[in-house]
Amino acid sequence: MRADRVFAYGAAAGLIGDLLLGDPRRGHPVAAFGRAAGAVERVLWRDHRGWGTLHTALCVGGAVGLGAVAEHVVRPSRTASVALTAAATWAVVGGTSLVREARVIGRALEAGDVEAARDRLPHLCGRDPQALDADGIARAVVESVAENTSDAVVGALVWGAVAGVPGLLGFRAVNTLDAMVGHRSVTYRRFGWASARLDDLAGWPGARLTAVLAALAGDSPRGAVRAWREDAPKHPSPNAGPVEASFAGALGVRLGGTLSYAGRVEHRPVLHQQGRAVATYDIERAVRLSRRVGLLALGVGVVARAFVKGRTA
């Protein structure tokens, strides 16, 4: 079976598996990678970029190498190749968990239980929930849905289309390392530098594709494109900016502004200034847009891989 068909069937099966099963509560492969990366960190940690770069290279290289070996072993069997791609796709995408957490918070807000929504918010993002009222929580959820559509779904499919199973595992390894050590704390400012920069590079194509697809699948394509063009460059993140701005324009809402992380206040630019304030019902709208974007991304990935394989055949 051609590699493009293996990816098409396997990725589709993996997304269906994520839709039906979500993430396992125990024994998740990404959690196992996180534990392994943590063990490597305990051995290598120094307040130095070079040691952090070595840590990143070993962890990401190990994930890519494991994917390459597994793909080589199953290559003689079409069924095993599709099954491996499906398993890898299911393991690295997190669309259903993202949707589930967003909807739990949305239902709490709809019921007027702001405290329950605050308690649940850390499952979705790193904001300080005590600093947020109901509207602030809703805005945080919409922003997290937008950003994680790129990180947890589209980015993985992009790299799967480019490099098969090694691409799927490698992207998730990069994204996980960034979450672990890529922040600008005293401990990781230097050690996590390489992981953060690699995550920016690996996330670049998925973020742009997410922004394009959000514009196409949203209620206001013109608003999405305008917000992306005018407001995304003001965002401190090169990848979250286009995604959040496009979602803001597509949904007709304002995102960004003042944020609080563990007591640290950040003043970020407002995305889509002419939009209205986020309301609780926009959480469900963002979830549905995220689902549409994920399905479109699968289609784009399948077509792109078939095109590349056709040109190289």
GROMACS .gro file of C-alpha atoms in nm:
model
  313
    1MET     CA    1   0.000   0.000   0.000
    2ARG     CA    2   0.131   0.347  -0.087
    3ALA     CA    3   0.248   0.564   0.202
    4ASP     CA    4  -0.016   0.828   0.130
    5ARG     CA    5  -0.295   0.572   0.166
    6VAL     CA    6  -0.141   0.436   0.484
    7PHE     CA    7  -0.147   0.786   0.629
    8ALA     CA    8  -0.499   0.856   0.506
    9TYR     CA    9  -0.650   0.538   0.651
   10GLY     CA   10  -0.439   0.539   0.965
   11ALA     CA   11  -0.486   0.906   1.052
   12ALA     CA   12  -0.860   0.884   0.991
   13ALA     CA   13  -0.884   0.577   1.213
   14GLY     CA   14  -0.675   0.749   1.479
   15LEU     CA   15  -0.901   1.054   1.481
   16ILE     CA   16  -1.206   0.829   1.508
   17GLY     CA   17  -1.038   0.651   1.798
   18ASP     CA   18  -0.977   0.986   1.969
   19LEU     CA   19  -1.340   1.085   1.905
   20LEU     CA   20  -1.476   0.763   2.054
   21LEU     CA   21  -1.224   0.699   2.331
   22GLY     CA   22  -1.047   1.023   2.411
   23ASP     CA   23  -0.729   0.998   2.617
   24PRO     CA   24  -0.685   0.703   2.853
   25ARG     CA   25  -0.695   0.795   3.221
   26ARG     CA   26  -0.392   0.576   3.290
   27GLY     CA   27  -0.096   0.463   3.085
   28HIS     CA   28  -0.108   0.739   2.823
   29PRO     CA   29   0.197   0.722   2.591
   30VAL     CA   30   0.250   1.098   2.618
   31ALA     CA   31   0.260   1.070   2.996
   32ALA     CA   32   0.517   0.792   2.963
   33PHE     CA   33   0.726   1.018   2.740
   34GLY     CA   34   0.695   1.295   2.998
   35ARG     CA   35   0.826   1.067   3.272
   36ALA     CA   36   1.118   0.960   3.055
   37ALA     CA   37   1.197   1.321   2.964
   38GLY     CA   38   1.182   1.413   3.333
   39ALA     CA   39   1.430   1.137   3.417
   40VAL     CA   40   1.670   1.264   3.149
   41GLU     CA   41   1.627   1.617   3.281
   42ARG     CA   42   1.725   1.512   3.633
   43VAL     CA   43   2.054   1.380   3.496
   44LEU     CA   44   2.134   1.661   3.254
   45TRP     CA   45   1.992   1.977   3.415
   46ARG     CA   46   2.234   2.267   3.427
   47ASP     CA   47   2.152   2.636   3.408
   48HIS     CA   48   2.293   2.639   3.056
   49ARG     CA   49   2.153   2.643   2.702
   50GLY     CA   50   2.394   2.377   2.581
   51TRP     CA   51   2.275   2.117   2.831
   52GLY     CA   52   1.917   2.208   2.754
   53THR     CA   53   1.985   2.161   2.385
   54LEU     CA   54   2.130   1.816   2.456
   55HIS     CA   55   1.821   1.729   2.661
   56THR     CA   56   1.595   1.836   2.375
   57ALA     CA   57   1.797   1.647   2.115
   58LEU     CA   58   1.797   1.324   2.315
   59CYS     CA   59   1.426   1.333   2.398
   60VAL     CA   60   1.297   1.439   2.056
   61GLY     CA   61   1.552   1.225   1.874
   62GLY     CA   62   1.448   0.926   2.080
   63ALA     CA   63   1.080   0.975   1.992
   64VAL     CA   64   1.154   1.020   1.622
   65GLY     CA   65   1.388   0.722   1.622
   66LEU     CA   66   1.131   0.502   1.793
   67GLY     CA   67   0.874   0.601   1.532
   68ALA     CA   68   1.116   0.531   1.246
   69VAL     CA   69   1.207   0.187   1.379
   70ALA     CA   70   0.843   0.092   1.437
   71GLU     CA   71   0.746   0.212   1.091
   72HIS     CA   72   1.029   0.010   0.934
   73VAL     CA   73   0.934  -0.307   1.123
   74VAL     CA   74   0.570  -0.302   1.011
   75ARG     CA   75   0.631  -0.180   0.654
   76PRO     CA   76   0.590  -0.526   0.492
   77SER     CA   77   0.233  -0.547   0.626
   78ARG     CA   78  -0.028  -0.302   0.499
   79THR     CA   79  -0.261  -0.379   0.789
   80ALA     CA   80   0.012  -0.333   1.049
   81SER     CA   81   0.127  -0.008   0.886
   82VAL     CA   82  -0.223   0.139   0.899
   83ALA     CA   83  -0.270   0.014   1.255
   84LEU     CA   84   0.058   0.174   1.366
   85THR     CA   85  -0.033   0.507   1.207
   86ALA     CA   86  -0.377   0.490   1.369
   87ALA     CA   87  -0.229   0.415   1.711
   88ALA     CA   88   0.027   0.693   1.680
   89THR     CA   89  -0.237   0.942   1.566
   90TRP     CA   90  -0.467   0.848   1.852
   91ALA     CA   91  -0.179   0.878   2.100
   92VAL     CA   92  -0.065   1.225   1.993
   93VAL     CA   93  -0.388   1.412   1.914
   94GLY     CA   94  -0.597   1.544   2.199
   95GLY     CA   95  -0.905   1.691   2.036
   96THR     CA   96  -1.160   1.499   2.240
   97SER     CA   97  -0.997   1.576   2.575
   98LEU     CA   98  -0.981   1.942   2.473
   99VAL     CA   99  -1.350   1.945   2.383
  100ARG     CA  100  -1.448   1.754   2.696
  101GLU     CA  101  -1.271   1.992   2.933
  102ALA     CA  102  -1.405   2.299   2.755
  103ARG     CA  103  -1.762   2.169   2.772
  104VAL     CA  104  -1.735   2.079   3.142
  105ILE     CA  105  -1.637   2.438   3.219
  106GLY     CA  106  -1.907   2.570   2.986
  107ARG     CA  107  -2.177   2.367   3.161
  108ALA     CA  108  -2.062   2.492   3.500
  109LEU     CA  109  -2.082   2.852   3.380
  110GLU     CA  110  -2.425   2.793   3.227
  111ALA     CA  111  -2.542   2.662   3.565
  112GLY     CA  112  -2.405   2.972   3.735
  113ASP     CA  113  -2.144   2.772   3.928
  114VAL     CA  114  -1.842   2.995   3.879
  115GLU     CA  115  -1.646   2.821   4.158
  116ALA     CA  116  -1.679   2.485   3.983
  117ALA     CA  117  -1.561   2.646   3.660
  118ARG     CA  118  -1.262   2.797   3.844
  119ASP     CA  119  -1.176   2.458   3.992
  120ARG     CA  120  -1.181   2.296   3.647
  121LEU     CA  121  -0.995   2.565   3.451
  122PRO     CA  122  -0.643   2.442   3.544
  123HIS     CA  123  -0.722   2.118   3.360
  124LEU     CA  124  -0.731   2.323   3.040
  125CYS     CA  125  -0.484   2.610   3.079
  126GLY     CA  126  -0.239   2.774   3.316
  127ARG     CA  127  -0.439   3.088   3.398
  128ASP     CA  128  -0.495   3.193   3.757
  129PRO     CA  129  -0.868   3.107   3.794
  130GLN     CA  130  -0.915   3.311   4.111
  131ALA     CA  131  -0.842   3.627   3.913
  132LEU     CA  132  -1.124   3.557   3.665
  133ASP     CA  133  -1.498   3.617   3.672
  134ALA     CA  134  -1.742   3.415   3.458
  135ASP     CA  135  -1.672   3.615   3.140
  136GLY     CA  136  -1.298   3.595   3.199
  137ILE     CA  137  -1.318   3.218   3.238
  138ALA     CA  138  -1.518   3.190   2.915
  139ARG     CA  139  -1.258   3.398   2.732
  140ALA     CA  140  -0.975   3.185   2.871
  141VAL     CA  141  -1.151   2.869   2.754
  142VAL     CA  142  -1.207   3.003   2.401
  143GLU     CA  143  -0.843   3.110   2.377
  144SER     CA  144  -0.726   2.769   2.501
  145VAL     CA  145  -0.952   2.588   2.254
  146ALA     CA  146  -0.807   2.796   1.972
  147GLU     CA  147  -0.443   2.747   2.068
  148ASN     CA  148  -0.479   2.378   2.146
  149THR     CA  149  -0.658   2.310   1.819
  150SER     CA  150  -0.324   2.390   1.661
  151ASP     CA  151  -0.104   2.222   1.923
  152ALA     CA  152  -0.311   1.913   1.996
  153VAL     CA  153  -0.462   1.838   1.655
  154VAL     CA  154  -0.357   2.028   1.344
  155GLY     CA  155   0.016   2.046   1.413
  156ALA     CA  156   0.037   1.671   1.469
  157LEU     CA  157  -0.154   1.600   1.145
  158VAL     CA  158   0.075   1.833   0.952
  159TRP     CA  159   0.389   1.654   1.067
  160GLY     CA  160   0.223   1.316   1.021
  161ALA     CA  161   0.153   1.409   0.660
  162VAL     CA  162   0.513   1.522   0.616
  163ALA     CA  163   0.697   1.241   0.793
  164GLY     CA  164   0.454   0.965   0.890
  165VAL     CA  165   0.477   0.808   1.235
  166PRO     CA  166   0.815   0.968   1.317
  167GLY     CA  167   0.660   1.306   1.240
  168LEU     CA  168   0.360   1.240   1.463
  169LEU     CA  169   0.571   1.127   1.758
  170GLY     CA  170   0.835   1.394   1.705
  171PHE     CA  171   0.584   1.678   1.704
  172ARG     CA  172   0.419   1.558   2.023
  173ALA     CA  173   0.760   1.518   2.188
  174VAL     CA  174   0.852   1.876   2.099
  175ASN     CA  175   0.517   2.009   2.221
  176THR     CA  176   0.540   1.814   2.547
  177LEU     CA  177   0.894   1.930   2.618
  178ASP     CA  178   0.792   2.290   2.563
  179ALA     CA  179   0.516   2.249   2.820
  180MET     CA  180   0.762   2.092   3.065
  181VAL     CA  181   1.068   2.317   3.035
  182GLY     CA  182   0.997   2.581   2.771
  183HIS     CA  183   0.870   2.853   3.002
  184ARG     CA  184   1.069   3.152   3.124
  185SER     CA  185   1.101   3.062   3.489
  186VAL     CA  186   1.426   3.100   3.681
  187THR     CA  187   1.484   2.725   3.654
  188TYR     CA  188   1.423   2.689   3.281
  189ARG     CA  189   1.509   3.025   3.125
  190ARG     CA  190   1.832   2.881   2.983
  191PHE     CA  191   1.779   2.505   3.006
  192GLY     CA  192   1.442   2.524   2.830
  193TRP     CA  193   1.553   2.767   2.559
  194ALA     CA  194   1.610   2.500   2.292
  195SER     CA  195   1.278   2.328   2.361
  196ALA     CA  196   1.090   2.658   2.334
  197ARG     CA  197   1.261   2.759   2.009
  198LEU     CA  198   1.210   2.414   1.855
  199ASP     CA  199   0.843   2.425   1.952
  200ASP     CA  200   0.809   2.761   1.776
  201LEU     CA  201   0.961   2.612   1.460
  202ALA     CA  202   0.765   2.287   1.470
  203GLY     CA  203   0.439   2.467   1.542
  204TRP     CA  204   0.477   2.729   1.268
  205PRO     CA  205   0.311   2.539   0.978
  206GLY     CA  206   0.030   2.395   1.190
  207ALA     CA  207  -0.054   2.735   1.337
  208ARG     CA  208  -0.083   2.896   0.994
  209LEU     CA  209  -0.293   2.609   0.861
  210THR     CA  210  -0.517   2.633   1.169
  211ALA     CA  211  -0.563   3.005   1.111
  212VAL     CA  212  -0.650   2.950   0.744
  213LEU     CA  213  -0.897   2.671   0.820
  214ALA     CA  214  -1.060   2.868   1.104
  215ALA     CA  215  -1.119   3.151   0.858
  216LEU     CA  216  -1.272   2.910   0.606
  217ALA     CA  217  -1.485   2.719   0.859
  218GLY     CA  218  -1.594   3.007   1.081
  219ASP     CA  219  -1.891   3.240   1.064
  220SER     CA  220  -1.689   3.538   0.940
  221PRO     CA  221  -1.401   3.456   0.702
  222ARG     CA  222  -1.339   3.825   0.634
  223GLY     CA  223  -1.326   3.904   1.005
  224ALA     CA  224  -1.086   3.616   1.067
  225VAL     CA  225  -0.847   3.725   0.794
  226ARG     CA  226  -0.860   4.087   0.906
  227ALA     CA  227  -0.791   4.000   1.271
  228TRP     CA  228  -0.507   3.769   1.168
  229ARG     CA  229  -0.348   4.033   0.948
  230GLU     CA  230  -0.388   4.328   1.185
  231ASP     CA  231  -0.361   4.178   1.533
  232ALA     CA  232  -0.161   3.856   1.523
  233PRO     CA  233   0.177   4.034   1.480
  234LYS     CA  234   0.117   4.213   1.813
  235HIS     CA  235   0.089   3.884   2.005
  236PRO     CA  236   0.403   3.772   2.194
  237SER     CA  237   0.373   3.416   2.058
  238PRO     CA  238   0.452   3.368   1.687
  239ASN     CA  239   0.211   3.074   1.668
  240ALA     CA  240  -0.064   3.146   1.920
  241GLY     CA  241  -0.110   3.493   1.769
  242PRO     CA  242  -0.236   3.386   1.425
  243VAL     CA  243  -0.452   3.108   1.570
  244GLU     CA  244  -0.620   3.312   1.842
  245ALA     CA  245  -0.667   3.613   1.614
  246SER     CA  246  -0.826   3.400   1.341
  247PHE     CA  247  -1.058   3.229   1.590
  248ALA     CA  248  -1.153   3.569   1.736
  249GLY     CA  249  -1.246   3.705   1.393
  250ALA     CA  250  -1.421   3.385   1.287
  251LEU     CA  251  -1.635   3.386   1.603
  252GLY     CA  252  -1.686   3.763   1.608
  253VAL     CA  253  -1.544   3.805   1.960
  254ARG     CA  254  -1.258   3.986   2.132
  255LEU     CA  255  -0.973   3.780   2.274
  256GLY     CA  256  -0.652   3.877   2.450
  257GLY     CA  257  -0.611   4.163   2.697
  258THR     CA  258  -0.500   4.133   3.060
  259LEU     CA  259  -0.405   3.782   3.174
  260SER     CA  260  -0.285   3.643   3.507
  261TYR     CA  261  -0.054   3.343   3.545
  262ALA     CA  262   0.027   3.232   3.902
  263GLY     CA  263   0.006   3.588   4.024
  264ARG     CA  264   0.202   3.732   3.730
  265VAL     CA  265  -0.005   3.979   3.529
  266GLU     CA  266   0.047   4.017   3.153
  267HIS     CA  267  -0.109   4.281   2.932
  268ARG     CA  268  -0.151   4.131   2.586
  269PRO     CA  269  -0.296   4.301   2.279
  270VAL     CA  270  -0.666   4.272   2.213
  271LEU     CA  271  -0.740   4.049   1.915
  272HIS     CA  272  -1.030   4.159   1.691
  273GLN     CA  273  -1.102   4.482   1.876
  274GLN     CA  274  -1.431   4.535   1.691
  275GLY     CA  275  -1.573   4.204   1.817
  276ARG     CA  276  -1.797   4.165   2.120
  277ALA     CA  277  -1.696   4.030   2.461
  278VAL     CA  278  -1.687   3.651   2.493
  279ALA     CA  279  -2.001   3.497   2.642
  280THR     CA  280  -2.048   3.150   2.788
  281TYR     CA  281  -2.224   3.020   2.478
  282ASP     CA  282  -1.915   3.104   2.271
  283ILE     CA  283  -1.738   2.808   2.433
  284GLU     CA  284  -1.960   2.567   2.241
  285ARG     CA  285  -1.916   2.772   1.922
  286ALA     CA  286  -1.537   2.753   1.964
  287VAL     CA  287  -1.556   2.378   2.025
  288ARG     CA  288  -1.756   2.323   1.706
  289LEU     CA  289  -1.516   2.540   1.508
  290SER     CA  290  -1.225   2.340   1.650
  291ARG     CA  291  -1.386   2.015   1.539
  292ARG     CA  292  -1.442   2.147   1.186
  293VAL     CA  293  -1.083   2.270   1.166
  294GLY     CA  294  -0.951   1.930   1.274
  295LEU     CA  295  -1.148   1.746   1.007
  296LEU     CA  296  -1.039   1.992   0.740
  297ALA     CA  297  -0.678   1.954   0.851
  298LEU     CA  298  -0.701   1.579   0.803
  299GLY     CA  299  -0.828   1.635   0.449
  300VAL     CA  300  -0.549   1.881   0.373
  301GLY     CA  301  -0.290   1.642   0.512
  302VAL     CA  302  -0.417   1.349   0.305
  303VAL     CA  303  -0.422   1.553  -0.016
  304ALA     CA  304  -0.078   1.702   0.053
  305ARG     CA  305   0.079   1.362   0.121
  306ALA     CA  306  -0.077   1.213  -0.191
  307PHE     CA  307   0.052   1.507  -0.396
  308VAL     CA  308   0.406   1.475  -0.259
  309LYS     CA  309   0.413   1.099  -0.313
  310GLY     CA  310   0.274   1.142  -0.662
  311ARG     CA  311   0.549   1.389  -0.751
  312THR     CA  312   0.823   1.163  -0.614
  313ALA     CA  313   0.686   0.836  -0.758
   0.00000   0.00000   0.00000
